[in-house]
Short mmCIF file of C-alpha atoms (C1' of nucleotides) in Angstrom, two decimals:
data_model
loop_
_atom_site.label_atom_id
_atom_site.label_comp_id
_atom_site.label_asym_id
_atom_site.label_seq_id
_atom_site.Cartn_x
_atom_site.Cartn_y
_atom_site.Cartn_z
CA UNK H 402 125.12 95.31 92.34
CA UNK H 403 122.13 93.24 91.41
CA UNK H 404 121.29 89.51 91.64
CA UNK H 405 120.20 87.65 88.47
CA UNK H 406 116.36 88.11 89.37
CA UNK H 407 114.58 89.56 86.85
CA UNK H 408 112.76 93.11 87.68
CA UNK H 409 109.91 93.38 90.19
CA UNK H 410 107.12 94.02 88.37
CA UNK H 411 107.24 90.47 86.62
CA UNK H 412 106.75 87.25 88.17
CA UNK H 413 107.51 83.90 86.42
CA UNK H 414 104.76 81.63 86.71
CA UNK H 415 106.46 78.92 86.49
CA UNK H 416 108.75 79.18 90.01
CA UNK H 417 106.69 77.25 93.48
CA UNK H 418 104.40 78.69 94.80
CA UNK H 419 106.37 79.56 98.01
CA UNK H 420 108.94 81.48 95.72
CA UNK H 421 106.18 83.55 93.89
CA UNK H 422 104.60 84.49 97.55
CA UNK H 423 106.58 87.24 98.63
CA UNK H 424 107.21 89.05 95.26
CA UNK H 425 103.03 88.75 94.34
CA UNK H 426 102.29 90.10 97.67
CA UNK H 427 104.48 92.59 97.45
CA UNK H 428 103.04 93.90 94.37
CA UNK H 429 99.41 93.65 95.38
CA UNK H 430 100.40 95.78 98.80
CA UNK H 431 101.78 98.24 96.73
CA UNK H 432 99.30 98.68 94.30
CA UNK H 433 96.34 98.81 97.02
CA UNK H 434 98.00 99.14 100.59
CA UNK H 435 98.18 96.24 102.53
CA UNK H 436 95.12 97.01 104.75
CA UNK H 437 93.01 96.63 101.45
CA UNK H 438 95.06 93.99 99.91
CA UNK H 439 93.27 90.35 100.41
CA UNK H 440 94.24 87.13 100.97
CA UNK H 441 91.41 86.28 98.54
CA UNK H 442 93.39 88.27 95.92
CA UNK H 443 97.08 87.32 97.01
CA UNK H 444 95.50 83.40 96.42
CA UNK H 445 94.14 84.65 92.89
CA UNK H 446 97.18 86.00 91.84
CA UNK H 447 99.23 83.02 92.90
CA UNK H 448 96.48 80.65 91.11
CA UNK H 449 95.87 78.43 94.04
CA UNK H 450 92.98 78.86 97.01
CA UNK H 451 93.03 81.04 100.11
CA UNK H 452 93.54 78.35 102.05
CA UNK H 453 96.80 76.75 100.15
CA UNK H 454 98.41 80.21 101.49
CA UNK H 455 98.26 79.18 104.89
CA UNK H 456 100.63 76.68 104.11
CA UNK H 457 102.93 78.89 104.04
CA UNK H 458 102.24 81.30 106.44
CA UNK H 459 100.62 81.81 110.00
CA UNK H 460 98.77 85.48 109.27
CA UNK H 461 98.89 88.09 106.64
CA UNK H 462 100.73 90.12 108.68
CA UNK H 463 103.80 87.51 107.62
CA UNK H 464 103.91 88.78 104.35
CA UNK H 465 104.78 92.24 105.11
CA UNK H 466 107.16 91.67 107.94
CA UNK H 467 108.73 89.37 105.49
CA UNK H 468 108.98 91.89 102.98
CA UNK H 469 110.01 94.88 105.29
CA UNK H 470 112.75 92.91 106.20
CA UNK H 471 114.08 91.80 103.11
CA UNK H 472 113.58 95.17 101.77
CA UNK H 473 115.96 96.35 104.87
CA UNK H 474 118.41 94.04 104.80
CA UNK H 475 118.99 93.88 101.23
CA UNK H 476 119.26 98.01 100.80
CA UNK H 477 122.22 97.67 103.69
CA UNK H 478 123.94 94.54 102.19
CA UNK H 479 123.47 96.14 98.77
CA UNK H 480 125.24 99.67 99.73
CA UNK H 481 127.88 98.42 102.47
CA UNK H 482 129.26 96.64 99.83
CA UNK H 483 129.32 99.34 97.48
CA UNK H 484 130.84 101.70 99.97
CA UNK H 485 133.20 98.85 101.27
CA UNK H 486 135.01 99.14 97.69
CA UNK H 487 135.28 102.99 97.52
CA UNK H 488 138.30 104.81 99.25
CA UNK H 489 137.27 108.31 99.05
CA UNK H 490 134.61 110.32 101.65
CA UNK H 491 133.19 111.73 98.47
CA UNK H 492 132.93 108.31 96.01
CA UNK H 493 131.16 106.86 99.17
CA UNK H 494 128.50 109.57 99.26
CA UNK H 495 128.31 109.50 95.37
CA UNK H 496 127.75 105.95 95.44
CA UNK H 497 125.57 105.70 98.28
CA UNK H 498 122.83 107.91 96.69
CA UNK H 499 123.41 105.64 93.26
CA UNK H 500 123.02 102.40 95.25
CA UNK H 501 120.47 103.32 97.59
CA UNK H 502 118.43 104.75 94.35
CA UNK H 503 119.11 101.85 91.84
CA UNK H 504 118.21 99.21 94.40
CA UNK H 505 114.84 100.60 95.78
CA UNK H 506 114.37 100.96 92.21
CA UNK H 507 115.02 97.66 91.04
CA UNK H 508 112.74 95.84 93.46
CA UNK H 509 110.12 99.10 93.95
CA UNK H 510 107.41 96.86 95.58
CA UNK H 511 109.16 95.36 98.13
CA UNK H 512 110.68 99.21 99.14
CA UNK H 513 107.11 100.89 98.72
CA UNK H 514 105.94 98.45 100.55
CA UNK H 515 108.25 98.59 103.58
CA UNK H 516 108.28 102.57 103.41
CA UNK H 517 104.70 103.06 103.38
CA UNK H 518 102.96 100.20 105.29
CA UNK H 519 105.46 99.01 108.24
CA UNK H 520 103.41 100.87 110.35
CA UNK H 521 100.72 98.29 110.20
CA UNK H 522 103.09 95.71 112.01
CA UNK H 523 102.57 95.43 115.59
CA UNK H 524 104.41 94.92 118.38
CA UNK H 525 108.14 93.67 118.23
CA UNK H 526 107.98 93.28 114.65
CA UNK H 527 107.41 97.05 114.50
CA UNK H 528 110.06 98.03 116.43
CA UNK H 529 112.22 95.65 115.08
CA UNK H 530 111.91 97.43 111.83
CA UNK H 531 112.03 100.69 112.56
CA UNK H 532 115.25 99.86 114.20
CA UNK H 533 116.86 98.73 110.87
CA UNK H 534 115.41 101.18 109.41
CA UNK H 535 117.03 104.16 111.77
CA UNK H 536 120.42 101.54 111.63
CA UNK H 537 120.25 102.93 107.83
CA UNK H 538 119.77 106.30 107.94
CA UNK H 539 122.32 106.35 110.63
CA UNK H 540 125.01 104.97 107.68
CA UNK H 541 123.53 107.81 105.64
CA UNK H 542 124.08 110.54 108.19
CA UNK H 543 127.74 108.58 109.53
CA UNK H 544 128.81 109.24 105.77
CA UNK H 545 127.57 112.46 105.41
CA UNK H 546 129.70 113.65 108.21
CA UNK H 547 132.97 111.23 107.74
CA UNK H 548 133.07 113.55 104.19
CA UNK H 549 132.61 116.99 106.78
CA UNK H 550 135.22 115.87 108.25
CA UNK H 551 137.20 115.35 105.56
CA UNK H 552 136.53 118.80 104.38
CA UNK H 553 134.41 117.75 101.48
CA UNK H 554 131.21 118.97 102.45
CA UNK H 555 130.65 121.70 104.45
CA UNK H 556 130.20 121.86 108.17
CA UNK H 557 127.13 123.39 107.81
CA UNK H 558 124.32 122.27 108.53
CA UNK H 559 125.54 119.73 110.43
CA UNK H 560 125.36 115.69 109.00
CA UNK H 561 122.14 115.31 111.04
CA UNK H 562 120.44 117.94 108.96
CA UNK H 563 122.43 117.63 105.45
CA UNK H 564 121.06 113.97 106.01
CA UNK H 565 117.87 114.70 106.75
CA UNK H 566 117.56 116.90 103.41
CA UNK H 567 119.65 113.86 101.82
CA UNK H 568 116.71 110.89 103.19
CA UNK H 569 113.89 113.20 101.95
CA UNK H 570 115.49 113.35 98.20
CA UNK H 571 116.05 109.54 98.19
CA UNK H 572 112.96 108.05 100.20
CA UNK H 573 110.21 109.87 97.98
CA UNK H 574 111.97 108.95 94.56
CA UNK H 575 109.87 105.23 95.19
CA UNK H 576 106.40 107.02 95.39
CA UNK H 577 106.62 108.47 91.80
CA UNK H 578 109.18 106.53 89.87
CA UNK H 579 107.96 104.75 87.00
CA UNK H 580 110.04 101.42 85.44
CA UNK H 581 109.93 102.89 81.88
CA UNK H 582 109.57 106.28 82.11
CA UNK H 583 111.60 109.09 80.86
CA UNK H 584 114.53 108.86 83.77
CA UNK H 585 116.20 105.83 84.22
CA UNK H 586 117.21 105.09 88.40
CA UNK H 587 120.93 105.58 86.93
CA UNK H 588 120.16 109.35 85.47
CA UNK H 589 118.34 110.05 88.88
CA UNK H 590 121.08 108.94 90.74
CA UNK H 591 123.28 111.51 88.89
CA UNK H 592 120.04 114.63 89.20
CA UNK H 593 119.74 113.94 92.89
CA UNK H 594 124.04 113.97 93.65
CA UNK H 595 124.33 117.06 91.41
CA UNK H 596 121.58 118.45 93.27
CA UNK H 597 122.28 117.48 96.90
CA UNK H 598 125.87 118.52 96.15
CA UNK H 599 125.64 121.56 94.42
CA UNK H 600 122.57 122.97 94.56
CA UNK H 601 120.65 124.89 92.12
CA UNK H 602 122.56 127.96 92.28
CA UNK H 603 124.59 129.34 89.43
CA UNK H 604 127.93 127.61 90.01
CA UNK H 605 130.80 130.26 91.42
CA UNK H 606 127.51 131.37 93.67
CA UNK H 607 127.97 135.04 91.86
CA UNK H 608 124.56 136.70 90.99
CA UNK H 609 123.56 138.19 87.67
CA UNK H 610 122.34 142.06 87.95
CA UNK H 611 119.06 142.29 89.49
CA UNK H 612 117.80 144.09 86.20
CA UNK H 613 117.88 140.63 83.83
CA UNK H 614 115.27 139.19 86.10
CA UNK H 615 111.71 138.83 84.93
CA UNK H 616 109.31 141.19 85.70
CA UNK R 562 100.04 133.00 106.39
CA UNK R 563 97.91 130.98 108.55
CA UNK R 564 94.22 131.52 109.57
CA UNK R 565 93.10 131.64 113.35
CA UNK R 566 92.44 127.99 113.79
CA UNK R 567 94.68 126.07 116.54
CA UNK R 568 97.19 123.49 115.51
CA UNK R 569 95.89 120.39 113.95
CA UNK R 570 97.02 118.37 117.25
CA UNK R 571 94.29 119.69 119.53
CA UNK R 572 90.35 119.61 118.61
CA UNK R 573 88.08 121.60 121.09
CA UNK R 574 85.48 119.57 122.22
CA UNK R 575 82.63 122.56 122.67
CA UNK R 576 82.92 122.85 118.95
CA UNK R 577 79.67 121.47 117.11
CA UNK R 578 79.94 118.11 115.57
CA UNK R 579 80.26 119.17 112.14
CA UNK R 580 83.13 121.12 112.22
CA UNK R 581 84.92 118.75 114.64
CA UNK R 582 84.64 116.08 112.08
CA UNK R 583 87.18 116.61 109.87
CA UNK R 584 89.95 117.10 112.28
CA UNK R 585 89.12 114.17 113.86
CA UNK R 586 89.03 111.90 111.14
CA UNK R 587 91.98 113.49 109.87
CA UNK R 588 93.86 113.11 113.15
CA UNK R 589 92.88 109.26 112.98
CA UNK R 590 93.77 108.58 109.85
CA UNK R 591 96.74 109.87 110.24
CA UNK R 592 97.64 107.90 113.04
CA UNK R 593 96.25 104.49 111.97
CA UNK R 594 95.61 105.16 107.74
CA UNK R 595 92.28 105.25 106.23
CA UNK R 596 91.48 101.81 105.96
CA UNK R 597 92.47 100.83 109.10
CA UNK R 598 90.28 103.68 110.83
CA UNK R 599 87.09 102.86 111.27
CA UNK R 600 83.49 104.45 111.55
CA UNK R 601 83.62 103.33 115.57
CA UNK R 602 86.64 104.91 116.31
CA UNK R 603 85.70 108.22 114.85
CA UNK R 604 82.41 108.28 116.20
CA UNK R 605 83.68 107.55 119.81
CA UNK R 606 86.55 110.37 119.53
CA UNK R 607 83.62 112.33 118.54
CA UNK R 608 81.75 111.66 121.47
CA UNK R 609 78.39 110.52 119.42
CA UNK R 610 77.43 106.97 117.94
CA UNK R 611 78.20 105.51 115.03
CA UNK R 612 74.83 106.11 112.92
CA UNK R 613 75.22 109.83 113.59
CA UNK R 614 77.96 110.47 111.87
CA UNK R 615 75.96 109.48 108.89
CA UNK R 616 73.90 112.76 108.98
CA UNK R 617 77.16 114.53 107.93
CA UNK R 618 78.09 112.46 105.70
CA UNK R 619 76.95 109.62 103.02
CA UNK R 620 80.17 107.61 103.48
CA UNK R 621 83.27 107.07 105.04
CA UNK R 622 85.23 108.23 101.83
CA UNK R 623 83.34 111.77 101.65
CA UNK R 624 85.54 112.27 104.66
CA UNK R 625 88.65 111.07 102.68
CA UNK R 626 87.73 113.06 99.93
CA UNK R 627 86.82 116.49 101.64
CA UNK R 628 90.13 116.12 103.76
CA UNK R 629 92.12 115.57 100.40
CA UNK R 630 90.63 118.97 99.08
CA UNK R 631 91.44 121.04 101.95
CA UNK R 632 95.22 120.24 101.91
CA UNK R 633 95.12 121.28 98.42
CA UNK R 634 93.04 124.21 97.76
CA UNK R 635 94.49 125.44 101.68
CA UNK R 636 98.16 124.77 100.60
CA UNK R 637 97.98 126.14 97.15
CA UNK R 638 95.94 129.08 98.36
CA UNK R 639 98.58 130.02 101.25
CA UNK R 640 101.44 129.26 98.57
CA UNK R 641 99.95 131.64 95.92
CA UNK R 642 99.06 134.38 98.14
CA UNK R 643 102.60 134.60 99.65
CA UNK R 644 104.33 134.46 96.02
CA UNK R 645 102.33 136.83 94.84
CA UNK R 646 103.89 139.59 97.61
CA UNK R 647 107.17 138.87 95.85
CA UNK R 648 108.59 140.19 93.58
CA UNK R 649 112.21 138.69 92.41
CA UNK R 650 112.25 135.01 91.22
CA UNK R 651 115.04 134.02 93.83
CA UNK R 652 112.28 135.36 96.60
CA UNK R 653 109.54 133.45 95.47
CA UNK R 654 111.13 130.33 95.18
CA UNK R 655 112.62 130.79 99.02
CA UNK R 656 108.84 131.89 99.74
CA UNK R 657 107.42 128.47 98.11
CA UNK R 658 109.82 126.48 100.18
CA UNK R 659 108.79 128.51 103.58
CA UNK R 660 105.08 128.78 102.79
CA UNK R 661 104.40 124.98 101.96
CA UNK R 662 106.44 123.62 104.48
CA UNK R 663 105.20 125.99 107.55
CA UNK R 664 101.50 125.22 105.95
CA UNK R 665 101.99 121.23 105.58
CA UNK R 666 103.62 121.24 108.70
CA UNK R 667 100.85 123.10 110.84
CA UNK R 668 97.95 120.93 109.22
CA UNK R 669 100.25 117.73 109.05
CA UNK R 670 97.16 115.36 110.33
CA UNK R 671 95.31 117.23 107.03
CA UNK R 672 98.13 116.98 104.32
CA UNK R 673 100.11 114.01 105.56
CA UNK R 674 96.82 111.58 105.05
CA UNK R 675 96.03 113.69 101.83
CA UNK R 676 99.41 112.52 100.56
CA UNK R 677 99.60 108.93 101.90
CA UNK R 678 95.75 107.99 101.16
CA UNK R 679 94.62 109.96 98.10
CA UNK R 680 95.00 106.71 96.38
CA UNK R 681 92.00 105.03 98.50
CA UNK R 682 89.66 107.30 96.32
CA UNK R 683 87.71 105.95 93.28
CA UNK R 684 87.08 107.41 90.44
CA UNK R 685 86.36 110.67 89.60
CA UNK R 686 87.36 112.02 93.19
CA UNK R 687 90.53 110.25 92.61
CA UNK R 688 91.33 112.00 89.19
CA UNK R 689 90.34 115.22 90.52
CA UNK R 690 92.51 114.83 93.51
CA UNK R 691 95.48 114.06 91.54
CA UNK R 692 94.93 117.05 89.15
CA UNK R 693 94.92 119.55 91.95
CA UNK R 694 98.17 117.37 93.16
CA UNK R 695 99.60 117.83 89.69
CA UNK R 696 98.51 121.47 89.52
CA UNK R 697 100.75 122.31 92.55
CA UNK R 698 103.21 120.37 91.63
CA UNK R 699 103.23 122.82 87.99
CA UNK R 700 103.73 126.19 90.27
CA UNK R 701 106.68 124.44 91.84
CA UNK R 702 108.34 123.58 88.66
CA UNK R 703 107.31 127.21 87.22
CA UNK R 704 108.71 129.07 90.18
CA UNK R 705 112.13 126.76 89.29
CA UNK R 706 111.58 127.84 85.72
CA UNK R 707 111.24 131.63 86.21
CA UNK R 708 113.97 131.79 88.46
CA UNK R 709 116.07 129.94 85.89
CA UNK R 710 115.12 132.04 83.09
CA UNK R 711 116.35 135.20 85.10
CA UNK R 712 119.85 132.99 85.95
CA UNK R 713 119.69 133.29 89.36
CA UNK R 714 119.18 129.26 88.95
CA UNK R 715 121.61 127.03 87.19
CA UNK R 716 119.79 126.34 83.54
CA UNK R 717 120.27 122.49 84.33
CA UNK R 718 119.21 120.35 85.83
CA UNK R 719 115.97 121.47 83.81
CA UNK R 720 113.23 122.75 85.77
CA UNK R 721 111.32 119.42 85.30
CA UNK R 722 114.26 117.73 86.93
CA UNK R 723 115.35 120.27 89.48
CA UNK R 724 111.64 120.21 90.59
CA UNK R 725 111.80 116.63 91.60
CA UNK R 726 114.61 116.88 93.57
CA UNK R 727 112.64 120.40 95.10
CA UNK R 728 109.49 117.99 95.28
CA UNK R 729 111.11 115.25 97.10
CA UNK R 730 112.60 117.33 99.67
CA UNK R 731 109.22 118.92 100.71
CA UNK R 732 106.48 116.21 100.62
CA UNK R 733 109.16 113.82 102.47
CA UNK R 734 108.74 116.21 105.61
CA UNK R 735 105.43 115.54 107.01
CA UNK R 736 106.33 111.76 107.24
CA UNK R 737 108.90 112.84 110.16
CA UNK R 738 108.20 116.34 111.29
CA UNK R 739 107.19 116.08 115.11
CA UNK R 740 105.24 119.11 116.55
CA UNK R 741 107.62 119.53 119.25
CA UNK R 742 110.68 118.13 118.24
CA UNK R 743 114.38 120.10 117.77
CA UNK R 744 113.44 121.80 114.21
CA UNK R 745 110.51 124.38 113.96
CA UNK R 746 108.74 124.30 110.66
CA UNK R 747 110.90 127.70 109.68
CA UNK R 748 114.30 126.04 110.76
CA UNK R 749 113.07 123.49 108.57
CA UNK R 750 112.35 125.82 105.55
CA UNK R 751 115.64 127.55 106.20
CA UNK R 752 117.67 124.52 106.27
CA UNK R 753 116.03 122.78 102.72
CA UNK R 754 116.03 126.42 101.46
CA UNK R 755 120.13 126.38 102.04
CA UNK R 756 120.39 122.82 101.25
CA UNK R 757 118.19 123.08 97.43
CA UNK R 758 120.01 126.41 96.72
CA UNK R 759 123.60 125.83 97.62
CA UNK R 760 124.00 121.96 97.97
CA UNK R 761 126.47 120.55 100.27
CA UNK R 762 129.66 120.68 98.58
CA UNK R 763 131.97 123.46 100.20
CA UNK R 764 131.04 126.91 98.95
CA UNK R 765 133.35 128.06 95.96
CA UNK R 766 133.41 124.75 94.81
CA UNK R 767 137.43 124.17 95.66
CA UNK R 768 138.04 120.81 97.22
CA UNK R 769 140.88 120.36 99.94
CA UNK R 770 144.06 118.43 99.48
CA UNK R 771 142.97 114.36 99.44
CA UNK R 772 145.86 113.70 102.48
CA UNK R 773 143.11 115.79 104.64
CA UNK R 774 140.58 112.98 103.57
CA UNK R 775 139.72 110.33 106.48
CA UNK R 776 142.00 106.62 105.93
"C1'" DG B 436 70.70 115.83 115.58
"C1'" DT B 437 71.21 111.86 117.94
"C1'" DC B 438 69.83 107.46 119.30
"C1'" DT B 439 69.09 101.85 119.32
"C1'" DA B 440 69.02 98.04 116.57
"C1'" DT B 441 70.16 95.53 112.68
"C1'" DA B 442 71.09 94.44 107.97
"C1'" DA B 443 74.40 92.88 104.48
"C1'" DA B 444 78.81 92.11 103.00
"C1'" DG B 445 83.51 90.94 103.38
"C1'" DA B 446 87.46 89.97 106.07
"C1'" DG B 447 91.09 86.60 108.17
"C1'" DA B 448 91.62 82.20 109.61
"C1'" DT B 449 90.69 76.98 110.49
"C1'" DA B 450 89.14 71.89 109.83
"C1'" DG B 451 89.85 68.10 107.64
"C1'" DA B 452 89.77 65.45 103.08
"C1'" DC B 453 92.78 64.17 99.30
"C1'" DG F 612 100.77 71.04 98.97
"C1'" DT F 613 96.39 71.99 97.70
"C1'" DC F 614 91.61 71.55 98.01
"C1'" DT F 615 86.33 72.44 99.66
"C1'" DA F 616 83.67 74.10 103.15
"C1'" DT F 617 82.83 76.84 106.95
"C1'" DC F 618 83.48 79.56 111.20
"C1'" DT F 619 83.78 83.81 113.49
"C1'" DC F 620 84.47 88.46 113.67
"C1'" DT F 621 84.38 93.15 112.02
"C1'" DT F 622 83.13 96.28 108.82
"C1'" DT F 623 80.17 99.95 106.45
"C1'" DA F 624 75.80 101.46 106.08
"C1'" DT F 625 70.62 101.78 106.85
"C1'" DA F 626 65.85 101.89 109.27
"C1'" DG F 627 63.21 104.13 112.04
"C1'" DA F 628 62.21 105.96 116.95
"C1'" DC F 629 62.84 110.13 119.76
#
DNA sequence: GTCTATAAAGAGATAGAC
DNA sequence: GTCTATCTCTTTATAGAC
């Protein structure tokens, strides 16, 4: 599922400069929002002067359409070919949510990035996108309801809604995962299908007497 | 469960400065983030000049800050008044879902920049910030825990877990919710309430034949 | 309470040498 | 490819009159 590239929060210092660019932005945007970011800082981090950076690029504004997009493109490429090797409307939902979770996760700048600052691209580059973006979460909601039809989820609500409820669970899982806390992206993967399949009621959906309920 | 105030799209312009100024810096940031907004542009939605708006305020992050404390102590206020009029677990938690989402949803200019740009403040303002965050975030996972020690939740996923999932699905919503779009703020409560409680897997839990399955 | 005017700092971006 | 030096613009915030 994953290229050989080691995790995002470490960058080899050794790689070009034009290499390093992306991922080092990336992390500064994430750690201070792009707005606040600097190309003073982005140059520190990379070791070379502000200057050297427009080398490389034409405005700042590069950076994060560059890394919107590759966030984009790479979640898609990453989960169509997941889904392309499962047969089953279920096994495609199941590993959609892993997929989608485990490869946000892996590269967690470049995602939180694209999630929370693509509004500061103007213009075409804005719409463009936002348009890959709603391409996505139309795959989420098409699989969603390919398993309705199947008769593996139920009808109700209908996939626009179930994948409404479905985008909530995955896109905030970014804002608040941490790379060596006490959840790996794996064992979230398996909390959020149990959850958004089943629910938290009591399994058989029968109710215990009203009486053994706290006071 | 809300006070008399209109919605947070609208700001009557007879109002006194003061008590204008929140909403509109609220509404701004919203619409363009913190950083991005500037002292101008607030001033001129105001109707006054720039200087003035420093006699309300010492800087441009009080604003941040005093907007940051009204989604929380409003939200957990609402939240804790409505759970305290019920009285089984299985109500409260269905009231927490309605109550936060109705209340984040009416004030989304207030709670949707408290979410996105708590992380602009410095310091102590920050920490104190992220404890009321955290706070809230305790009730939810106590209402999960209550309801679970009565069993009319599932005793795993552990609350911890379960409120993540619970978590995710409600802060998501502000990020999309549009004032006038197909889903009111109670379909949307009903629909995550259904969704966290009984998942999406076909109630009783028996799956239909595989040859009904899509090719 | 609100204004005009301005200070002081920091931002993105460019010119041109090496 | 990277540097030094600098330009130009915008920002937050303040001083002091009315």
């Amino acid at each position: 599922m994953h290229t050989t590239n080691e995790p995002s929060d470490t960058v080899d210092t050794t790689e070009p400069t034009a290499s390093r660019l992306l991922k080092v932005a990336a992390a500064l945007f994430r750690e201070k929002g792009y707005v606040s970011s600097t190309t003073r800082e982005i140059a520190a981090r990379l070791g070379v002067q502000k200057a050297t950076l427009y080398y490389y690029m034409e405005k700042k504004e590069d950076l994060l359409y560059a890394i919107c997009l590759d966030s984009l493109v790479h979640l898609r490429r990453e989960v169509e070919l997941a889904l392309s090797q499962q047969s089953t409307p279920l096994d495609r939902l199941r590993t959609l949510i892993r997929v989608h979770i485990c490869t946000i996760l892996f590269d967690q700048n470049l995602h939180l990035t694209m999630i929370r600052e693509m509004r500061e691209l103007v213009g075409e580059r804005r719409r463009e996108v936002q348009r890959l973006r709603d391409e996505y979460e139309e795959l989420v909601r098409q699989s969603i309801a390919e398993a309705q039809a199947a008769g593996v989820l139920r009808p109700e609500p209908r996939a626009k809604y179930q994948g409404l409820a479905l985008l909530n669970l995955l896109n905030w899982t970014a804002t608040w995962y941490l790379p060596h806390g006490e959840l790996t992206p794996e064992q979230i993967s398996e909390l959020f299908t149990e959850m958004f399949l089943e629910g938290a009621l009591p399994r058989g959906g029968v109710l215990p007497p009203a009486s053994l309920e706290k006071e």
